[in-house]
Amino acid sequence: MSECLFCQILAGDVPSIRIAETERAVAFMDIYPAAPGHALVVPRLHVEDALAAADEDLAACMALAARVGRAAESQLGATGITYLSLARPDAGQTVFHLHVHVIPRVAGDEFVFPWAPAAGDPAEIEGHAARLRAAL
Ligand code: 5GP
Ligand code: ZN
């Protein structure tokens, strides 16, 4: 059996509550929901995170995540969706099979936004942009 929890879920070795599937991606409910209706979208092929994934799997996961978000709006009363995908332990990733969190939101809910926006230093922002641009 695979050591990867989400591969075990995809294989049916660990139970899950599936809600949708496509050729490349599967959506199922998160059993420790950050908000009611919290779902996860994963590629069928094992890949650790978005940094390692093929464009086709990233596109398939995001497309299915958008569909799940639209269903959360129409069926669960969500008025917004927070999409999250953590990569690497330092970002908080705990299951190392790429997944997109689809977290239904409503105004004034208890979900804690992960940062407090504050204006950055323009020169530093330009410097980071230049280094990123050079690599892209
Ligand atoms: P991460 O922290 O890697 O971004 O997210 C992993 C997610 O997997 C968490 O939101 C966690 O609640 C969820 N999770 C952990 N174990 C299970 C499980 O056995 N089944 C399901 N459906 N979700 C799980
Ligand atoms: Zn896996």
Short mmCIF file of N, CA, C and O and ligand atoms in Angstrom, two decimals:
data_model
loop_
_atom_site.label_atom_id
_atom_site.label_comp_id
_atom_site.label_asym_id
_atom_site.label_seq_id
_atom_site.Cartn_x
_atom_site.Cartn_y
_atom_site.Cartn_z
N MET A 1 0.84 -1.20 0.00
CA MET A 1 0.00 0.00 0.00
C MET A 1 0.88 1.26 0.00
O MET A 1 1.91 1.29 0.64
N SER A 2 0.46 2.27 -0.73
CA SER A 2 1.22 3.51 -0.78
C SER A 2 1.36 4.11 0.62
O SER A 2 0.48 3.95 1.47
N GLU A 3 2.46 4.83 0.85
CA GLU A 3 2.61 5.53 2.13
C GLU A 3 1.87 6.86 2.14
O GLU A 3 1.75 7.50 3.17
N CYS A 4 1.40 7.27 0.96
CA CYS A 4 0.76 8.59 0.85
C CYS A 4 -0.73 8.48 1.18
O CYS A 4 -1.45 7.70 0.54
N LEU A 5 -1.18 9.26 2.14
CA LEU A 5 -2.58 9.21 2.57
C LEU A 5 -3.54 9.46 1.40
O LEU A 5 -4.54 8.75 1.25
N PHE A 6 -3.25 10.45 0.59
CA PHE A 6 -4.21 10.76 -0.49
C PHE A 6 -4.15 9.72 -1.60
O PHE A 6 -5.17 9.46 -2.25
N CYS A 7 -3.00 9.08 -1.82
CA CYS A 7 -2.97 7.94 -2.75
C CYS A 7 -3.81 6.79 -2.20
O CYS A 7 -4.51 6.11 -2.95
N GLN A 8 -3.77 6.59 -0.89
CA GLN A 8 -4.60 5.55 -0.26
C GLN A 8 -6.08 5.88 -0.42
O GLN A 8 -6.90 5.00 -0.67
N ILE A 9 -6.41 7.15 -0.28
CA ILE A 9 -7.80 7.58 -0.49
C ILE A 9 -8.21 7.36 -1.94
O ILE A 9 -9.29 6.83 -2.24
N LEU A 10 -7.32 7.73 -2.87
CA LEU A 10 -7.64 7.57 -4.30
C LEU A 10 -7.82 6.10 -4.65
O LEU A 10 -8.67 5.75 -5.48
N ALA A 11 -7.04 5.23 -4.00
CA ALA A 11 -7.13 3.79 -4.28
C ALA A 11 -8.31 3.14 -3.58
O ALA A 11 -8.62 1.97 -3.82
N GLY A 12 -8.96 3.88 -2.67
CA GLY A 12 -10.08 3.31 -1.93
C GLY A 12 -9.64 2.52 -0.71
O GLY A 12 -10.48 1.89 -0.05
N ASP A 13 -8.35 2.58 -0.37
CA ASP A 13 -7.85 1.85 0.81
C ASP A 13 -8.18 2.59 2.10
O ASP A 13 -8.22 1.99 3.19
N VAL A 14 -8.36 3.90 1.99
CA VAL A 14 -8.82 4.72 3.12
C VAL A 14 -10.13 5.36 2.67
O VAL A 14 -10.21 5.88 1.54
N PRO A 15 -11.17 5.28 3.50
CA PRO A 15 -12.46 5.82 3.06
C PRO A 15 -12.43 7.35 2.93
O PRO A 15 -11.67 8.02 3.63
N SER A 16 -13.23 7.85 2.02
CA SER A 16 -13.37 9.30 1.87
C SER A 16 -14.76 9.59 1.35
O SER A 16 -15.45 8.70 0.84
N ILE A 17 -15.15 10.83 1.48
CA ILE A 17 -16.46 11.25 0.99
C ILE A 17 -16.22 12.00 -0.32
O ILE A 17 -15.92 13.19 -0.34
N ARG A 18 -16.32 11.27 -1.42
CA ARG A 18 -16.03 11.86 -2.74
C ARG A 18 -17.20 12.70 -3.21
O ARG A 18 -18.36 12.35 -2.99
N ILE A 19 -16.89 13.79 -3.91
CA ILE A 19 -17.96 14.62 -4.44
C ILE A 19 -17.88 14.81 -5.95
O ILE A 19 -18.88 15.12 -6.58
N ALA A 20 -16.70 14.62 -6.54
CA ALA A 20 -16.58 14.79 -8.00
C ALA A 20 -15.28 14.17 -8.47
O ALA A 20 -14.32 14.08 -7.70
N GLU A 21 -15.26 13.76 -9.73
CA GLU A 21 -14.01 13.28 -10.30
C GLU A 21 -13.94 13.59 -11.78
O GLU A 21 -14.96 13.67 -12.45
N THR A 22 -12.73 13.79 -12.26
CA THR A 22 -12.49 13.95 -13.69
C THR A 22 -11.38 12.99 -14.06
O THR A 22 -10.89 12.23 -13.22
N GLU A 23 -10.96 13.05 -15.33
CA GLU A 23 -9.90 12.15 -15.79
C GLU A 23 -8.63 12.31 -14.95
O GLU A 23 -7.95 11.36 -14.65
N ARG A 24 -8.31 13.54 -14.56
CA ARG A 24 -7.03 13.80 -13.89
C ARG A 24 -7.14 14.17 -12.42
O ARG A 24 -6.12 14.22 -11.73
N ALA A 25 -8.36 14.48 -11.92
CA ALA A 25 -8.48 15.02 -10.56
C ALA A 25 -9.70 14.47 -9.85
O ALA A 25 -10.68 14.04 -10.48
N VAL A 26 -9.62 14.48 -8.52
CA VAL A 26 -10.71 13.98 -7.67
C VAL A 26 -10.94 14.98 -6.54
O VAL A 26 -9.98 15.56 -6.01
N ALA A 27 -12.22 15.19 -6.20
CA ALA A 27 -12.57 16.08 -5.08
C ALA A 27 -13.25 15.27 -4.00
O ALA A 27 -14.12 14.43 -4.28
N PHE A 28 -12.83 15.49 -2.74
CA PHE A 28 -13.47 14.83 -1.60
C PHE A 28 -13.47 15.79 -0.43
O PHE A 28 -12.76 16.81 -0.42
N MET A 29 -14.28 15.45 0.58
CA MET A 29 -14.44 16.35 1.72
C MET A 29 -13.25 16.24 2.68
O MET A 29 -12.72 15.14 2.90
N ASP A 30 -12.85 17.38 3.24
CA ASP A 30 -11.83 17.40 4.29
C ASP A 30 -12.51 17.00 5.60
O ASP A 30 -13.55 17.56 5.96
N ILE A 31 -11.94 16.02 6.31
CA ILE A 31 -12.61 15.54 7.53
C ILE A 31 -12.24 16.36 8.77
O ILE A 31 -12.72 16.08 9.86
N TYR A 32 -11.37 17.37 8.60
CA TYR A 32 -11.10 18.35 9.67
C TYR A 32 -11.38 19.74 9.09
O TYR A 32 -10.46 20.53 8.88
N PRO A 33 -12.65 20.01 8.79
CA PRO A 33 -12.96 21.20 7.98
C PRO A 33 -12.64 22.53 8.68
O PRO A 33 -12.93 22.70 9.85
N ALA A 34 -12.05 23.43 7.89
CA ALA A 34 -11.78 24.79 8.37
C ALA A 34 -13.05 25.62 8.35
O ALA A 34 -13.13 26.66 9.01
N ALA A 35 -14.03 25.16 7.59
CA ALA A 35 -15.34 25.82 7.49
C ALA A 35 -16.30 24.77 6.94
O ALA A 35 -15.86 23.79 6.30
N PRO A 36 -17.60 24.93 7.17
CA PRO A 36 -18.55 23.94 6.64
C PRO A 36 -18.43 23.82 5.12
O PRO A 36 -18.40 24.82 4.41
N GLY A 37 -18.31 22.57 4.65
CA GLY A 37 -18.21 22.33 3.21
C GLY A 37 -16.80 22.31 2.68
O GLY A 37 -16.59 22.14 1.46
N HIS A 38 -15.81 22.42 3.55
CA HIS A 38 -14.38 22.40 3.14
C HIS A 38 -14.08 21.11 2.36
O HIS A 38 -14.27 20.01 2.86
N ALA A 39 -13.60 21.28 1.12
CA ALA A 39 -13.27 20.13 0.27
C ALA A 39 -11.82 20.23 -0.19
O ALA A 39 -11.19 21.30 -0.10
N LEU A 40 -11.30 19.11 -0.66
CA LEU A 40 -9.94 19.04 -1.19
C LEU A 40 -10.00 18.52 -2.62
O LEU A 40 -10.81 17.64 -2.92
N VAL A 41 -9.16 19.06 -3.47
CA VAL A 41 -9.06 18.57 -4.85
C VAL A 41 -7.63 18.11 -5.08
O VAL A 41 -6.68 18.86 -4.79
N VAL A 42 -7.47 16.89 -5.54
CA VAL A 42 -6.13 16.30 -5.72
C VAL A 42 -5.99 15.73 -7.13
O VAL A 42 -6.98 15.28 -7.72
N PRO A 43 -4.76 15.71 -7.66
CA PRO A 43 -4.55 15.00 -8.93
C PRO A 43 -4.54 13.50 -8.68
O PRO A 43 -4.13 13.04 -7.61
N ARG A 44 -4.99 12.73 -9.69
CA ARG A 44 -4.95 11.26 -9.55
C ARG A 44 -3.51 10.78 -9.46
O ARG A 44 -3.21 9.81 -8.75
N LEU A 45 -2.61 11.43 -10.21
CA LEU A 45 -1.21 11.02 -10.19
C LEU A 45 -0.52 11.62 -8.97
O LEU A 45 -0.67 12.81 -8.70
N HIS A 46 0.24 10.81 -8.26
CA HIS A 46 0.94 11.34 -7.08
C HIS A 46 1.99 12.36 -7.48
O HIS A 46 2.86 12.10 -8.31
N VAL A 47 1.90 13.53 -6.86
CA VAL A 47 2.96 14.53 -6.97
C VAL A 47 2.92 15.29 -5.66
O VAL A 47 1.85 15.50 -5.08
N GLU A 48 4.10 15.67 -5.14
CA GLU A 48 4.15 16.19 -3.77
C GLU A 48 3.40 17.50 -3.57
O GLU A 48 2.72 17.69 -2.58
N ASP A 49 3.57 18.39 -4.52
CA ASP A 49 3.00 19.73 -4.32
C ASP A 49 2.97 20.47 -5.65
O ASP A 49 3.42 19.94 -6.68
N ALA A 50 2.46 21.70 -5.62
CA ALA A 50 2.32 22.47 -6.86
C ALA A 50 3.67 22.75 -7.51
O ALA A 50 3.76 22.89 -8.74
N LEU A 51 4.73 22.81 -6.71
CA LEU A 51 6.05 23.11 -7.26
C LEU A 51 6.56 21.97 -8.14
O LEU A 51 7.39 22.17 -9.02
N ALA A 52 6.06 20.76 -7.87
CA ALA A 52 6.53 19.59 -8.61
C ALA A 52 5.55 19.14 -9.69
O ALA A 52 5.84 18.21 -10.44
N ALA A 53 4.40 19.77 -9.76
CA ALA A 53 3.32 19.25 -10.60
C ALA A 53 3.44 19.65 -12.07
O ALA A 53 3.97 20.72 -12.40
N ALA A 54 2.90 18.80 -12.94
CA ALA A 54 2.80 19.12 -14.37
C ALA A 54 1.68 20.15 -14.56
O ALA A 54 0.69 20.16 -13.82
N ASP A 55 1.86 20.99 -15.58
CA ASP A 55 0.85 22.02 -15.87
C ASP A 55 -0.54 21.40 -16.02
O ASP A 55 -1.54 21.98 -15.57
N GLU A 56 -0.61 20.22 -16.65
CA GLU A 56 -1.92 19.59 -16.89
C GLU A 56 -2.61 19.24 -15.58
O GLU A 56 -3.83 19.35 -15.46
N ASP A 57 -1.83 18.79 -14.58
CA ASP A 57 -2.44 18.45 -13.29
C ASP A 57 -2.84 19.70 -12.52
O ASP A 57 -3.88 19.72 -11.85
N LEU A 58 -2.01 20.73 -12.62
CA LEU A 58 -2.38 21.99 -11.97
C LEU A 58 -3.67 22.53 -12.57
O LEU A 58 -4.58 22.97 -11.85
N ALA A 59 -3.76 22.50 -13.90
CA ALA A 59 -4.96 23.02 -14.57
C ALA A 59 -6.18 22.18 -14.20
O ALA A 59 -7.26 22.72 -13.92
N ALA A 60 -6.00 20.86 -14.18
CA ALA A 60 -7.14 19.97 -13.86
C ALA A 60 -7.62 20.20 -12.43
O ALA A 60 -8.82 20.22 -12.17
N CYS A 61 -6.67 20.36 -11.51
CA CYS A 61 -7.06 20.57 -10.10
C CYS A 61 -7.76 21.91 -9.93
O CYS A 61 -8.79 22.00 -9.24
N MET A 62 -7.24 22.95 -10.54
CA MET A 62 -7.85 24.27 -10.35
C MET A 62 -9.22 24.32 -11.02
O MET A 62 -10.16 24.94 -10.48
N ALA A 63 -9.34 23.67 -12.17
CA ALA A 63 -10.64 23.67 -12.86
C ALA A 63 -11.69 22.95 -12.02
O ALA A 63 -12.83 23.42 -11.87
N LEU A 64 -11.30 21.80 -11.44
CA LEU A 64 -12.26 21.08 -10.60
C LEU A 64 -12.53 21.87 -9.32
O LEU A 64 -13.68 21.92 -8.84
N ALA A 65 -11.50 22.51 -8.77
CA ALA A 65 -11.70 23.32 -7.56
C ALA A 65 -12.69 24.46 -7.83
O ALA A 65 -13.53 24.78 -6.98
N ALA A 66 -12.62 25.04 -9.01
CA ALA A 66 -13.57 26.11 -9.35
C ALA A 66 -14.99 25.56 -9.44
O ALA A 66 -15.95 26.20 -8.98
N ARG A 67 -15.12 24.36 -10.00
CA ARG A 67 -16.45 23.74 -10.05
C ARG A 67 -16.99 23.48 -8.65
O ARG A 67 -18.17 23.73 -8.37
N VAL A 68 -16.13 22.98 -7.77
CA VAL A 68 -16.55 22.72 -6.39
C VAL A 68 -16.96 24.04 -5.73
O VAL A 68 -17.98 24.12 -5.02
N GLY A 69 -16.21 25.09 -5.98
CA GLY A 69 -16.54 26.40 -5.41
C GLY A 69 -17.90 26.90 -5.89
O GLY A 69 -18.70 27.42 -5.10
N ARG A 70 -18.17 26.72 -7.17
CA ARG A 70 -19.48 27.14 -7.70
C ARG A 70 -20.60 26.34 -7.04
O ARG A 70 -21.67 26.88 -6.74
N ALA A 71 -20.37 25.04 -6.79
CA ALA A 71 -21.39 24.22 -6.13
C ALA A 71 -21.57 24.66 -4.69
O ALA A 71 -22.70 24.66 -4.17
N ALA A 72 -20.49 25.06 -4.03
CA ALA A 72 -20.60 25.54 -2.64
C ALA A 72 -21.41 26.84 -2.60
O ALA A 72 -22.17 27.07 -1.65
N GLU A 73 -21.27 27.67 -3.62
CA GLU A 73 -22.07 28.91 -3.67
C GLU A 73 -23.54 28.58 -3.90
O GLU A 73 -24.43 29.11 -3.21
N SER A 74 -23.81 27.69 -4.86
CA SER A 74 -25.22 27.45 -5.22
C SER A 74 -25.93 26.54 -4.23
O SER A 74 -27.15 26.65 -4.04
N GLN A 75 -25.18 25.63 -3.57
CA GLN A 75 -25.83 24.63 -2.72
C GLN A 75 -25.65 24.85 -1.23
O GLN A 75 -26.49 24.41 -0.43
N LEU A 76 -24.56 25.48 -0.82
CA LEU A 76 -24.27 25.60 0.62
C LEU A 76 -24.40 27.02 1.13
O LEU A 76 -24.13 27.30 2.30
N GLY A 77 -24.72 27.95 0.23
CA GLY A 77 -24.90 29.33 0.67
C GLY A 77 -23.60 30.10 0.85
O GLY A 77 -23.60 31.20 1.43
N ALA A 78 -22.49 29.55 0.35
CA ALA A 78 -21.24 30.31 0.42
C ALA A 78 -21.37 31.57 -0.43
O ALA A 78 -22.00 31.56 -1.49
N THR A 79 -20.76 32.64 0.07
CA THR A 79 -20.76 33.88 -0.71
C THR A 79 -19.34 34.26 -1.10
O THR A 79 -19.10 35.35 -1.63
N GLY A 80 -18.42 33.35 -0.85
CA GLY A 80 -17.03 33.52 -1.26
C GLY A 80 -16.32 32.19 -1.06
O GLY A 80 -16.83 31.31 -0.36
N ILE A 81 -15.16 32.03 -1.71
CA ILE A 81 -14.39 30.80 -1.57
C ILE A 81 -12.94 31.18 -1.34
O ILE A 81 -12.40 32.03 -2.07
N THR A 82 -12.30 30.56 -0.35
CA THR A 82 -10.85 30.71 -0.19
C THR A 82 -10.20 29.45 -0.76
O THR A 82 -10.47 28.34 -0.28
N TYR A 83 -9.37 29.65 -1.80
CA TYR A 83 -8.60 28.55 -2.38
C TYR A 83 -7.19 28.63 -1.79
O TYR A 83 -6.58 29.70 -1.79
N LEU A 84 -6.69 27.49 -1.33
CA LEU A 84 -5.35 27.46 -0.75
C LEU A 84 -4.63 26.21 -1.23
O LEU A 84 -5.23 25.14 -1.34
N SER A 85 -3.33 26.32 -1.48
CA SER A 85 -2.51 25.14 -1.72
C SER A 85 -1.15 25.39 -1.09
O SER A 85 -0.43 26.31 -1.49
N LEU A 86 -0.82 24.61 -0.06
CA LEU A 86 0.42 24.79 0.67
C LEU A 86 1.49 23.88 0.06
O LEU A 86 1.19 22.74 -0.33
N ALA A 87 2.70 24.37 -0.02
CA ALA A 87 3.80 23.56 -0.58
C ALA A 87 4.99 23.61 0.37
O ALA A 87 5.50 24.70 0.66
N ARG A 88 5.41 22.43 0.83
CA ARG A 88 6.56 22.27 1.72
C ARG A 88 6.15 22.50 3.18
O ARG A 88 5.26 23.29 3.47
N PRO A 89 6.85 21.82 4.09
CA PRO A 89 6.52 21.94 5.52
C PRO A 89 6.54 23.37 6.04
O PRO A 89 5.70 23.75 6.87
N ASP A 90 7.49 24.18 5.56
CA ASP A 90 7.59 25.55 6.09
C ASP A 90 6.37 26.40 5.72
O ASP A 90 6.15 27.46 6.33
N ALA A 91 5.61 25.96 4.73
CA ALA A 91 4.37 26.67 4.37
C ALA A 91 3.17 26.08 5.10
O ALA A 91 2.05 26.54 4.93
N GLY A 92 3.42 25.01 5.89
CA GLY A 92 2.34 24.41 6.66
C GLY A 92 1.75 23.16 6.04
O GLY A 92 0.79 22.60 6.57
N GLN A 93 2.33 22.70 4.91
CA GLN A 93 1.80 21.48 4.28
C GLN A 93 1.99 20.29 5.21
O GLN A 93 3.07 20.13 5.82
N THR A 94 0.96 19.47 5.33
CA THR A 94 1.05 18.29 6.20
C THR A 94 0.84 16.98 5.44
O THR A 94 1.27 15.93 5.90
N VAL A 95 0.16 17.04 4.30
CA VAL A 95 -0.02 15.85 3.46
C VAL A 95 0.67 16.13 2.13
O VAL A 95 0.32 17.10 1.43
N PHE A 96 1.66 15.29 1.80
CA PHE A 96 2.55 15.62 0.69
C PHE A 96 2.11 14.98 -0.62
O PHE A 96 2.86 14.24 -1.26
N HIS A 97 0.87 15.26 -0.97
CA HIS A 97 0.28 14.95 -2.28
C HIS A 97 -0.48 16.23 -2.62
O HIS A 97 -1.34 16.66 -1.84
N LEU A 98 -0.14 16.84 -3.74
CA LEU A 98 -0.73 18.14 -4.12
C LEU A 98 -2.23 18.16 -3.84
O LEU A 98 -2.95 17.22 -4.18
N HIS A 99 -2.69 19.24 -3.22
CA HIS A 99 -4.13 19.41 -3.03
C HIS A 99 -4.47 20.88 -2.98
O HIS A 99 -3.68 21.70 -2.51
N VAL A 100 -5.65 21.18 -3.48
CA VAL A 100 -6.19 22.53 -3.40
C VAL A 100 -7.33 22.48 -2.38
O VAL A 100 -8.27 21.68 -2.52
N HIS A 101 -7.20 23.32 -1.34
CA HIS A 101 -8.30 23.46 -0.38
C HIS A 101 -9.37 24.35 -1.00
O HIS A 101 -9.06 25.42 -1.53
N VAL A 102 -10.62 23.92 -0.90
CA VAL A 102 -11.74 24.75 -1.34
C VAL A 102 -12.56 25.03 -0.08
O VAL A 102 -13.24 24.14 0.45
N ILE A 103 -12.44 26.26 0.42
CA ILE A 103 -13.03 26.59 1.72
C ILE A 103 -14.16 27.59 1.52
O ILE A 103 -13.91 28.76 1.18
N PRO A 104 -15.40 27.14 1.69
CA PRO A 104 -16.54 28.05 1.51
C PRO A 104 -16.53 29.13 2.59
O PRO A 104 -16.23 28.86 3.75
N ARG A 105 -16.85 30.34 2.19
CA ARG A 105 -16.81 31.48 3.11
C ARG A 105 -18.13 32.24 3.10
O ARG A 105 -18.85 32.22 2.10
N VAL A 106 -18.43 32.87 4.22
CA VAL A 106 -19.53 33.84 4.29
C VAL A 106 -19.02 35.05 5.05
O VAL A 106 -18.05 34.95 5.82
N ALA A 107 -19.67 36.18 4.85
CA ALA A 107 -19.24 37.41 5.53
C ALA A 107 -19.23 37.20 7.04
O ALA A 107 -20.16 36.61 7.60
N GLY A 108 -18.16 37.64 7.69
CA GLY A 108 -18.09 37.59 9.15
C GLY A 108 -17.84 36.21 9.72
O GLY A 108 -18.00 36.01 10.93
N ASP A 109 -17.44 35.25 8.89
CA ASP A 109 -17.20 33.90 9.43
C ASP A 109 -15.91 33.88 10.27
O ASP A 109 -15.22 34.89 10.42
N GLU A 110 -15.60 32.69 10.83
CA GLU A 110 -14.50 32.62 11.79
C GLU A 110 -13.17 32.25 11.17
O GLU A 110 -12.16 32.10 11.86
N PHE A 111 -13.16 32.10 9.83
CA PHE A 111 -11.90 31.74 9.16
C PHE A 111 -10.87 32.84 9.39
O PHE A 111 -11.16 34.02 9.22
N VAL A 112 -9.67 32.45 9.79
CA VAL A 112 -8.63 33.45 10.09
C VAL A 112 -7.76 33.67 8.86
O VAL A 112 -7.11 32.74 8.37
N PHE A 113 -7.78 34.88 8.34
CA PHE A 113 -6.97 35.24 7.17
C PHE A 113 -5.50 35.07 7.54
O PHE A 113 -5.07 35.49 8.63
N PRO A 114 -4.69 34.45 6.64
CA PRO A 114 -3.33 34.09 7.06
C PRO A 114 -2.30 35.23 7.11
O PRO A 114 -1.17 34.99 7.45
N TRP A 115 -2.66 36.44 6.76
CA TRP A 115 -1.71 37.53 6.97
C TRP A 115 -2.46 38.85 7.13
O TRP A 115 -3.61 38.96 6.78
N ALA A 116 -1.77 39.82 7.75
CA ALA A 116 -2.34 41.15 7.94
C ALA A 116 -1.70 42.07 6.91
O ALA A 116 -0.51 42.41 7.03
N PRO A 117 -2.43 42.45 5.85
CA PRO A 117 -1.81 43.24 4.78
C PRO A 117 -1.26 44.57 5.30
O PRO A 117 -1.91 45.26 6.09
N ALA A 118 -0.04 44.89 4.87
CA ALA A 118 0.58 46.18 5.21
C ALA A 118 1.45 46.55 4.01
O ALA A 118 2.02 45.66 3.35
N ALA A 119 1.53 47.83 3.71
CA ALA A 119 2.28 48.28 2.53
C ALA A 119 3.73 47.82 2.61
O ALA A 119 4.38 47.93 3.67
N GLY A 120 4.26 47.30 1.48
CA GLY A 120 5.65 46.88 1.44
C GLY A 120 6.54 48.02 0.98
O GLY A 120 6.06 49.06 0.52
N ASP A 121 7.85 47.80 1.09
CA ASP A 121 8.82 48.78 0.64
C ASP A 121 8.93 48.68 -0.89
O ASP A 121 9.30 47.62 -1.41
N PRO A 122 8.63 49.76 -1.64
CA PRO A 122 8.60 49.67 -3.11
C PRO A 122 9.91 49.18 -3.70
O PRO A 122 9.90 48.37 -4.63
N ALA A 123 11.05 49.63 -3.18
CA ALA A 123 12.34 49.21 -3.75
C ALA A 123 12.56 47.72 -3.53
O ALA A 123 13.06 47.01 -4.40
N GLU A 124 12.16 47.24 -2.36
CA GLU A 124 12.32 45.81 -2.09
C GLU A 124 11.41 44.99 -3.00
O GLU A 124 11.81 43.95 -3.53
N ILE A 125 10.18 45.47 -3.20
CA ILE A 125 9.24 44.77 -4.09
C ILE A 125 9.81 44.72 -5.51
O ILE A 125 9.79 43.66 -6.16
N GLU A 126 10.36 45.86 -5.99
CA GLU A 126 10.97 45.89 -7.33
C GLU A 126 12.13 44.91 -7.41
O GLU A 126 12.31 44.21 -8.41
N GLY A 127 12.94 44.85 -6.36
CA GLY A 127 14.09 43.95 -6.35
C GLY A 127 13.68 42.49 -6.42
O GLY A 127 14.26 41.71 -7.18
N HIS A 128 12.66 42.13 -5.65
CA HIS A 128 12.18 40.74 -5.70
C HIS A 128 11.59 40.44 -7.07
O HIS A 128 11.79 39.35 -7.63
N ALA A 129 10.87 41.40 -7.62
CA ALA A 129 10.26 41.20 -8.94
C ALA A 129 11.34 40.97 -9.99
O ALA A 129 11.21 40.09 -10.85
N ALA A 130 12.42 41.73 -9.94
CA ALA A 130 13.49 41.59 -10.93
C ALA A 130 14.11 40.20 -10.87
O ALA A 130 14.38 39.57 -11.90
N ARG A 131 14.33 39.72 -9.63
CA ARG A 131 14.95 38.40 -9.50
C ARG A 131 14.01 37.30 -9.96
O ARG A 131 14.41 36.32 -10.61
N LEU A 132 12.72 37.43 -9.63
CA LEU A 132 11.75 36.43 -10.09
C LEU A 132 11.63 36.47 -11.62
O LEU A 132 11.63 35.42 -12.28
N ARG A 133 11.50 37.69 -12.17
CA ARG A 133 11.30 37.86 -13.62
C ARG A 133 12.45 37.19 -14.38
O ARG A 133 12.23 36.54 -15.40
N ALA A 134 13.64 37.33 -13.85
CA ALA A 134 14.81 36.78 -14.52
C ALA A 134 14.76 35.26 -14.60
O ALA A 134 15.37 34.64 -15.48
N ALA A 135 14.04 34.65 -13.66
CA ALA A 135 13.98 33.18 -13.62
C ALA A 135 12.76 32.62 -14.35
O ALA A 135 12.62 31.41 -14.49
N LEU A 136 11.88 33.50 -14.80
CA LEU A 136 10.59 33.02 -15.35
C LEU A 136 10.56 33.04 -16.88
O LEU A 136 11.33 33.70 -17.51
P1 5GP B 1 -2.34 20.55 4.27
O1 5GP B 1 -2.11 20.88 5.73
O2 5GP B 1 -1.30 19.56 3.78
O3 5GP B 1 -2.47 21.74 3.37
O4 5GP B 1 -3.75 19.86 4.20
C1 5GP B 1 -4.00 18.53 4.50
C2 5GP B 1 -5.48 18.42 4.75
O5 5GP B 1 -5.83 17.06 4.78
C3 5GP B 1 -5.92 19.04 6.07
O6 5GP B 1 -6.86 20.07 5.83
C4 5GP B 1 -6.54 17.87 6.82
O7 5GP B 1 -7.68 18.25 7.53
C5 5GP B 1 -6.86 16.89 5.72
N1 5GP B 1 -6.85 15.50 6.14
C6 5GP B 1 -5.94 14.91 6.98
N2 5GP B 1 -6.23 13.60 7.11
C7 5GP B 1 -7.34 13.37 6.34
C8 5GP B 1 -8.11 12.18 6.06
O8 5GP B 1 -7.84 11.08 6.54
N3 5GP B 1 -9.15 12.33 5.20
C9 5GP B 1 -9.49 13.54 4.65
N4 5GP B 1 -10.55 13.57 3.84
N5 5GP B 1 -8.79 14.67 4.90
C10 5GP B 1 -7.73 14.57 5.73
ZN ZN B 2 -0.03 10.51 -3.18
#
